[in-house]
Every structure is written in structure tokens, then in C-alpha cells.
Coordinates of C-alpha atoms and ligand atoms in Angstrom, one line a residue:
X1 CA -8.1 -49.2 -14.8
X2 CA -10.1 -47.3 -12.3
X3 CA -11.5 -44.0 -13.3
X4 CA -9.9 -40.8 -11.8
X5 CA -11.3 -40.3 -8.1
X6 CA -11.5 -36.6 -9.1
X7 CA -14.8 -37.4 -10.5
X8 CA -16.0 -37.9 -6.9
X9 CA -14.0 -34.8 -5.7
X10 CA -11.4 -37.1 -4.1
X11 CA -8.3 -36.6 -6.1
X12 CA -6.3 -36.7 -2.9
X13 CA -7.5 -40.3 -2.4
X14 CA -6.0 -43.7 -3.5
X15 CA -8.0 -46.8 -4.8
X16 CA -6.5 -50.2 -4.1
X17 CA -8.0 -53.4 -5.3
X18 CA -9.8 -55.6 -2.8
X19 CA -8.2 -59.1 -2.8
X20 CA -10.9 -60.9 -1.1
X21 CA -13.8 -59.0 -2.9
X22 CA -16.7 -61.0 -4.2
X23 CA -17.1 -62.6 -7.6
X24 CA -19.4 -60.3 -9.1
X25 CA -18.3 -56.7 -9.0
X26 CA -14.7 -55.6 -9.0
X27 CA -14.1 -53.6 -5.8
X28 CA -11.4 -51.0 -4.7
X29 CA -11.0 -49.9 -1.3
X30 CA -10.6 -45.9 -1.3
X31 CA -8.5 -44.3 1.5
X32 CA -7.4 -40.8 2.2
X33 CA -4.7 -40.1 4.7
X34 CA -5.0 -43.8 5.8
X35 CA -8.7 -43.6 6.5
X36 CA -11.1 -45.5 4.5
X37 CA -13.6 -43.1 2.7
X38 CA -15.4 -45.5 0.2
X39 CA -15.6 -48.3 -1.9
X40 CA -15.2 -48.0 -5.7
X41 CA -17.0 -50.8 -7.6
X42 CA -17.2 -51.6 -11.3
X43 CA -20.7 -52.9 -12.0
X44 CA -20.8 -56.2 -13.7
X45 CA -22.8 -55.1 -16.6
X46 CA -23.3 -58.8 -18.0
X47 CA -25.6 -59.1 -15.1
X48 CA -26.8 -55.6 -14.1
X49 CA -28.0 -52.5 -15.9
X50 CA -26.8 -49.2 -14.8
X51 CA -30.1 -48.2 -13.7
X52 CA -29.8 -50.5 -10.8
X53 CA -28.3 -47.4 -9.3
X54 CA -31.6 -45.6 -9.0
X55 CA -33.0 -48.7 -7.1
X56 CA -30.0 -48.7 -4.6
X57 CA -30.4 -45.0 -4.1
X58 CA -34.1 -45.2 -3.4
X59 CA -33.6 -48.2 -1.0
X60 CA -30.7 -46.8 1.0
X61 CA -32.5 -43.5 1.4
X62 CA -35.6 -45.3 2.7
X63 CA -33.9 -47.6 5.2
X64 CA -31.6 -44.6 6.2
X65 CA -34.7 -42.4 7.0
X66 CA -35.9 -45.3 9.3
X67 CA -32.7 -45.2 11.2
X68 CA -30.7 -48.0 9.7
X69 CA -27.1 -47.8 9.0
X70 CA -26.4 -48.4 5.2
X71 CA -24.0 -47.7 2.5
X72 CA -25.1 -44.8 0.4
X73 CA -24.0 -44.0 -3.3
X74 CA -21.7 -41.0 -3.2
X75 CA -22.8 -38.8 -6.2
X76 CA -20.1 -37.7 -8.8
X77 CA -19.1 -34.0 -8.8
X78 CA -21.7 -33.8 -11.6
X79 CA -24.5 -35.2 -9.3
X80 CA -24.6 -38.6 -11.1
X81 CA -25.1 -41.8 -9.2
X82 CA -22.7 -43.7 -11.4
X83 CA -20.0 -42.9 -13.9
X84 CA -19.8 -44.5 -17.4
X85 CA -16.1 -44.6 -18.5
X86 CA -14.8 -44.2 -22.1
X87 CA -14.6 -48.0 -22.4
X88 CA -18.1 -48.5 -21.3
X89 CA -17.3 -49.5 -17.6
X90 CA -19.9 -48.5 -15.1
X91 CA -18.5 -47.3 -11.9
X92 CA -19.9 -46.3 -8.6
X93 CA -18.7 -45.1 -5.3
X94 CA -20.3 -46.3 -1.9
X95 CA -19.7 -44.9 1.5
X96 CA -18.0 -47.5 3.9
X97 CA -19.9 -49.4 6.5
X98 CA -18.8 -51.7 9.2
X99 CA -15.2 -53.0 9.9
X100 CA -15.4 -56.7 9.5
X101 CA -16.6 -59.2 6.8
X102 CA -17.5 -62.8 7.7
X103 CA -17.1 -65.2 4.8
X104 CA -18.1 -68.4 6.8
X105 CA -20.3 -68.4 9.9
X106 CA -18.2 -69.8 12.7
X107 CA -19.9 -67.9 15.6
X108 CA -23.4 -68.3 16.6
X109 CA -23.5 -64.7 18.0
X110 CA -22.7 -63.4 14.3
X111 CA -25.8 -65.5 12.8
X112 CA -27.9 -64.1 15.7
X113 CA -26.6 -60.5 14.8
X114 CA -27.0 -61.0 11.1
X115 CA -30.6 -62.4 11.4
X116 CA -31.6 -59.3 13.5
X117 CA -30.2 -56.8 11.0
X118 CA -32.0 -58.7 8.0
X119 CA -35.4 -58.5 10.2
X120 CA -34.7 -54.7 10.7
X121 CA -34.0 -54.0 7.1
X122 CA -37.1 -56.1 5.9
X123 CA -39.1 -54.2 8.4
X124 CA -37.7 -50.8 7.3
X125 CA -38.9 -51.6 3.6
X126 CA -42.3 -53.0 4.6
X127 CA -43.8 -49.6 3.3
X128 CA -41.5 -49.1 0.4
X129 CA -43.5 -48.7 -2.7
X130 CA -41.1 -48.8 -5.9
X131 CA -40.9 -49.9 -9.4
X132 CA -37.5 -51.4 -9.8
X133 CA -35.4 -50.1 -12.7
X134 CA -33.5 -53.4 -12.7
X135 CA -35.5 -56.5 -13.0
X136 CA -34.1 -59.8 -13.5
X137 CA -36.6 -62.7 -14.4
X138 CA -37.1 -66.2 -12.9
X139 CA -34.1 -66.4 -10.7
X140 CA -35.8 -69.1 -8.5
X141 CA -38.3 -70.8 -10.7
X142 CA -37.7 -74.1 -9.3
X143 CA -39.8 -76.2 -11.7
X144 CA -37.9 -74.4 -14.5
X145 CA -34.5 -75.6 -13.1
X146 CA -35.8 -79.1 -12.8
X147 CA -36.9 -79.1 -16.5
X148 CA -33.6 -77.6 -17.3
X149 CA -31.8 -80.5 -15.7
X150 CA -34.0 -83.2 -17.4
X151 CA -33.4 -81.7 -20.8
X152 CA -29.6 -81.6 -20.1
X153 CA -29.6 -85.4 -19.1
X154 CA -31.7 -86.1 -22.2
X155 CA -29.5 -84.1 -24.6
X156 CA -25.7 -84.7 -23.3
X157 CA -25.9 -88.5 -23.5
X158 CA -22.2 -88.7 -24.6
X159 CA -20.7 -86.7 -21.8
X160 CA -18.0 -88.2 -19.6
X161 CA -20.2 -87.5 -16.5
X162 CA -23.4 -88.5 -18.0
X163 CA -24.1 -91.7 -15.9
X164 CA -23.1 -90.0 -12.6
X165 CA -25.3 -86.9 -13.4
X166 CA -28.2 -89.0 -14.4
X167 CA -28.2 -90.9 -11.2
X168 CA -27.9 -87.8 -9.3
X169 CA -30.7 -86.1 -11.3
X170 CA -33.0 -88.9 -10.1
X171 CA -32.3 -88.1 -6.6
X172 CA -32.8 -84.4 -7.1
X173 CA -36.0 -84.8 -9.0
X174 CA -37.4 -87.5 -6.5
X175 CA -36.4 -84.9 -3.7
X176 CA -38.2 -82.0 -5.4
X177 CA -41.3 -84.1 -6.3
X178 CA -41.8 -85.1 -2.6
X179 CA -41.1 -81.5 -1.3
X180 CA -44.0 -79.9 0.5
X181 CA -44.3 -76.2 1.6
X182 CA -46.5 -73.0 1.3
X183 CA -46.2 -71.7 -2.2
X184 CA -48.6 -68.7 -2.1
X185 CA -46.7 -66.0 -0.3
X186 CA -47.0 -62.3 -0.1
X187 CA -44.5 -60.2 -2.2
X188 CA -42.0 -57.9 -0.4
X189 CA -38.7 -56.3 -0.9
X190 CA -35.8 -58.7 -0.6
X191 CA -32.1 -58.3 -0.8
X192 CA -31.8 -61.4 -3.0
X193 CA -28.2 -62.3 -2.2
X194 CA -28.0 -62.6 1.5
X195 CA -25.0 -64.4 1.9
X196 CA -23.1 -63.8 5.1
X197 CA -20.2 -61.9 3.2
X198 CA -23.0 -59.2 2.2
X199 CA -23.4 -58.4 6.0
X200 CA -20.9 -55.9 7.4
X201 CA -20.1 -56.2 11.0
X202 CA -18.8 -53.7 13.6
X203 CA -17.2 -55.4 16.5
X204 CA -19.9 -57.9 17.5
X205 CA -22.8 -56.1 15.8
X206 CA -24.1 -56.7 12.3
X207 CA -24.2 -53.2 11.1
X208 CA -25.3 -52.9 7.4
X209 CA -26.3 -54.9 4.4
X210 CA -24.1 -54.4 1.2
X211 CA -24.1 -55.7 -2.3
X212 CA -27.5 -54.2 -3.0
X213 CA -27.8 -54.9 -6.7
X214 CA -30.1 -57.9 -6.5
X215 CA -32.7 -56.1 -4.5
X216 CA -36.1 -56.9 -5.9
X217 CA -39.8 -57.8 -5.2
X218 CA -39.7 -61.4 -4.1
X219 CA -40.9 -63.7 -1.3
X220 CA -39.4 -64.6 2.4
X221 CA -38.9 -68.3 1.5
X222 CA -36.6 -67.5 -1.3
X223 CA -34.7 -64.7 0.6
X224 CA -34.3 -66.6 3.8
X225 CA -34.1 -70.0 2.3
X226 CA -31.0 -69.0 0.2
X227 CA -29.5 -67.2 3.2
X228 CA -30.0 -70.0 5.5
X229 CA -28.7 -72.7 3.3
X230 CA -25.5 -70.9 3.1
X231 CA -25.1 -69.7 6.7
X232 CA -26.0 -73.1 8.1
X233 CA -23.6 -74.8 5.8
X234 CA -20.7 -75.1 8.1
X235 CA -18.7 -77.1 5.7
X236 CA -17.7 -75.7 2.4
X237 CA -19.7 -75.4 -1.1
X238 CA -17.2 -77.6 -2.5
X239 CA -17.9 -80.6 -0.3
X240 CA -19.9 -83.6 -1.5
X241 CA -21.8 -84.2 1.9
X242 CA -22.2 -81.0 4.0
X243 CA -24.8 -81.0 6.7
X244 CA -27.1 -78.2 7.7
X245 CA -26.3 -76.9 11.1
X246 CA -29.3 -76.6 13.3
X247 CA -27.6 -74.3 15.9
X248 CA -26.8 -71.8 13.2
X249 CA -30.4 -71.9 12.2
X250 CA -31.7 -71.4 15.6
X251 CA -29.4 -68.4 16.4
X252 CA -30.1 -66.8 13.0
X253 CA -33.9 -67.1 13.7
X254 CA -33.8 -65.9 17.3
X255 CA -32.1 -62.7 15.8
X256 CA -34.8 -62.5 12.9
X257 CA -37.7 -63.1 15.2
X258 CA -36.5 -60.2 17.5
X259 CA -37.3 -57.7 14.7
X260 CA -39.4 -59.4 12.0
X261 CA -42.9 -58.6 11.0
X262 CA -44.0 -61.8 8.9
X263 CA -47.3 -63.5 8.2
X264 CA -47.9 -66.9 9.5
X265 CA -47.5 -68.3 6.1
X266 CA -44.1 -66.7 5.7
X267 CA -42.8 -68.3 9.0
X268 CA -44.2 -71.6 7.8
X269 CA -42.4 -71.1 4.5
X270 CA -38.8 -70.5 5.8
X271 CA -37.6 -74.1 6.6
X272 CA -39.2 -75.6 3.4
X273 CA -37.8 -72.6 1.5
X274 CA -34.3 -73.6 2.6
X275 CA -34.9 -77.2 1.5
X276 CA -36.4 -76.0 -1.8
X277 CA -33.3 -73.6 -2.7
X278 CA -30.9 -76.5 -2.0
X279 CA -32.7 -78.9 -4.4
X280 CA -32.9 -76.0 -7.0
X281 CA -29.3 -75.2 -6.8
X282 CA -28.5 -79.0 -6.9
X283 CA -30.4 -79.2 -10.2
X284 CA -28.6 -76.0 -11.6
X285 CA -25.2 -77.3 -10.7
X286 CA -25.9 -80.8 -12.0
X287 CA -27.0 -79.4 -15.3
X288 CA -23.9 -77.1 -15.4
X289 CA -21.9 -80.3 -14.9
X290 CA -23.2 -81.4 -18.3
X291 CA -23.2 -78.1 -20.1
X292 CA -19.9 -77.1 -18.3
X293 CA -21.2 -73.5 -18.3
X294 CA -20.4 -72.3 -14.6
X295 CA -18.2 -69.1 -14.9
X296 CA -16.8 -69.6 -11.3
X297 CA -15.1 -72.9 -11.3
X298 CA -11.9 -73.9 -9.5
X299 CA -9.3 -75.8 -11.5
X300 CA -8.3 -77.6 -8.6
X301 CA -11.4 -79.8 -8.7
X302 CA -10.6 -81.2 -12.3
X303 CA -12.7 -79.8 -15.2
X304 CA -15.8 -77.5 -14.8
X305 CA -17.9 -80.5 -15.0
X306 CA -16.2 -82.4 -12.2
X307 CA -16.4 -79.1 -9.9
X308 CA -20.1 -78.5 -10.7
X309 CA -21.0 -82.2 -10.1
X310 CA -19.3 -82.0 -6.5
X311 CA -21.4 -78.9 -5.9
X312 CA -24.6 -80.4 -7.1
X313 CA -23.9 -83.4 -4.8
X314 CA -23.3 -81.0 -1.9
X315 CA -26.5 -79.2 -2.4
X316 CA -28.4 -82.4 -2.7
X317 CA -26.9 -83.6 0.5
X318 CA -27.7 -80.4 2.1
X319 CA -31.4 -80.6 1.1
X320 CA -31.5 -84.0 2.5
X321 CA -30.0 -82.7 5.7
X322 CA -32.7 -79.8 6.0
X323 CA -35.4 -82.2 5.4
X324 CA -34.1 -84.6 8.2
X325 CA -34.1 -81.7 10.6
X326 CA -37.2 -79.9 9.5
X327 CA -39.3 -81.1 12.4
X328 CA -36.9 -79.7 14.8
X329 CA -36.4 -76.5 13.0
X330 CA -40.2 -75.9 12.7
X331 CA -40.4 -76.6 16.5
X332 CA -37.8 -73.8 17.1
X333 CA -39.8 -71.3 14.8
X334 CA -43.1 -72.2 16.7
X335 CA -41.3 -71.5 20.0
X336 CA -40.0 -68.1 18.7
X337 CA -43.1 -66.9 17.0
X338 CA -45.7 -68.5 19.3
X339 CA -47.3 -70.5 16.6
X340 CA -48.3 -74.2 16.4
X341 CA -45.5 -76.7 16.6
X342 CA -45.7 -79.6 14.0
X343 CA -43.7 -82.0 15.7
Ligands
ADP1 N1 -20.0 -50.0 1.4 C1 -19.0 -50.8 1.7 N2 -18.4 -50.8 3.0 C2 -17.5 -51.6 3.5 N3 -17.0 -52.7 2.7 C3 -17.5 -52.8 1.4 C4 -18.7 -51.8 0.9 N4 -19.0 -52.3 -0.4 C5 -18.0 -53.4 -0.6 N5 -17.3 -53.6 0.4 C6 -16.2 -54.8 0.4 O1 -16.1 -55.2 -1.0 C7 -16.5 -56.8 -0.9 C8 -17.2 -56.9 -2.1 O2 -18.2 -56.1 -2.3 P1 -19.7 -56.6 -2.8 O3 -20.6 -55.4 -2.9 O4 -20.2 -57.7 -1.8 O5 -19.4 -57.2 -4.3 P2 -19.6 -58.7 -4.8 O6 -20.8 -58.6 -5.5 O7 -18.4 -58.7 -5.9 O8 -19.7 -59.7 -3.8 C9 -17.3 -56.8 0.3 O9 -17.2 -58.3 0.8 C10 -16.7 -56.0 1.4 O10 -15.6 -56.5 2.0
MG2 MG1 -20.7 -59.5 -2.1

């Protein structure tokens, strides 16, 4: 049950569940007299602490002061950033941004607009000094995820998918062992979950980033690697052999380069970062196939194990596809940034 909207002085408004919301937070669209006045969300407290709202308030204030459009936390009538209900539920109200969500990139113009918005957002935060209240450890520790897969293969020898996962694990670890790319990157504020559905559009423009719970100190290879492996996967994440679309990459990077401030090492880390995140996700899904632990599986694919194995194969194929196009992708970046081409 949603808390009373009177808590936010909106007693004459109604909250309706958003059917196409994400998997993490529960979202309700709040309307008054037919006009959208906010988005009410129940924070997923298995993943985030309520103090994450102090981070969101500070970040949104900072980017708004630099002229960016952004959702803001609407304080409660008591002046709090969030409301804790009697059942322990943590609720927040965000101001609305944009009028369109994209779930899969089909238009290059959307990728270009989204890339430019992400660059503006990164640049706006380049002078943001903040100690995050919400800190989640080691989300992209690739060696740790590789070791986790090795351990799972050694442990779950009796699992029905063991032979298949073991073979895939060999491909993944060989891919990772032969991966090369810059590793010492400067730290900056990252969004942390730049899937395209976390970019809100308004007509042709990308207007604002939402879903800000994952903001953190991080590095650009992780940030853009994760974004581009999903934006450029024009197939689905539930496909065994998707490919990485260079045209989407070019459009996104044209947008990003139009407003970015990056070091040469950061530019050089984007394409390898993309490949790396694919290997890493492949390792995580392959491990989950044996441990059957992923929470968002779809029963249409058989068991959790089968679904995760399919996803692992998909990410491994994507990694190989990025590697095969690395020379071309890096030549594009060299053209956009005036740097040296490695092809
Ligand atoms: N401030 C906002 N303005 C417009 N739409 C929003 C806003 N916040 C959330 N939404 C809508 O709710 C959906 C889910 O919100 P999001 O914060 O991305 O949660 P999740 O973590 O579950 O993905 C978004 O895809 C978007 O459609
Ligand atoms: Mg989201």
C-alpha cells in the first residue's frame, strides 16, 4: 500500500502503479487533475540505505545549479527527504521529468541525444566534492567475479548444467585473460546504472537522468562500458548470440564527445571497458546458473539455471563482438577526440 499523499501535501492527487517500471524500486505515477505531478517510489532497502536520499538531494542540487534538468526530491510536509512507513517501507517523491522512456535503442538519434546528456551530467559533476552516504562495495571487481565463477564450477560438480557452464567458463576466463585495456583511471562521479531506460526523453531530446540511487565515485570505463554494452545490444539480453552494434556506439560517442571532458586515458578505456563489463557479466550469470540465485529470472526460459546460462552465453558473445570491432570503434573515438588511431 502506498503512504498517504497528504504527507507531501498532495491529498487531492492519486497514485497509480507504473506497469513498465524497473525491477528495483516500486514506482507509482502521481497525478492531480490529469497532470503528472510526481513519481512516488518505494526504495528497495535490500539494496539501498535510506540515506541514499542525501546523496540524491546533493547531486540533483549540484547539476540543477549548472543548468541541467533533473528530477528533485520533493520534501515531505515535515521537511524530510523520505518517509518511513509503519511497516518499515521507505518512500520518496520525485518531481517528473521528460515525457518518454526508451526501453531499447532503436533510433540512432536517441543514442546520440543520450550520449550528449550523459556528458553534460558528468561535466556538471566534475567539481562535485561529496562523501557518499550510500556506498556499495566492489560492484565491478572483475577479477573477483572471475574467481567466483571458478569456485562455483569447482563446487557444483553435480549440477545438471555443470558441463555446459564449465565449457562456457573456459571461454569466459580465456577472454578475460587475453583482455587488455587501461586500468588506472581517475575517479569521478558516475551514475552507475546508465541503461537507456534511466534516460528520460522529451520529444527528440534526452532531458534528464533518473534512477539515481547508484551514483558513486567510480571510473569512466565502468560507467560507459556498462551503458554501451546495453545500448549497443540491439538484440535482447535473453539471446544466446547478440551482437554489438557499431552504429549505436558511433552515435552515442558523437553525442558524448560533444560535451565531455575526459582525459586521454579515459577515452582509451571506453571500448575495452565495454568488453570487460561483458566478460564480467558473463561470469556472473554463469555462476548464477550453477547457484540459481538471480532474482529476476523469467520462467519462460526453463529454470533459473537455464535462463542464467542463456544470459551468460549472450554476454560472452557480446564481449567477443566488441573485441572483433575494437579497432573500428577506437578509430571512431580517435576521429571524435583528435587522438591517435590504433588501426
Ligand atoms: N522523476 C521521474 N520522472 C519521470 N518518470 C520517472 C521518474 N522517476 C521514475 N520514473 C518512471 O518510473 C520508471 C522506474 O523508475 P526508476 O527510478 O528507473 O526505477 P527502477 O530502479 O525500478 O528502474 C522509469 O522508467 C520511469 O518511467
Ligand atoms: Mg530504472
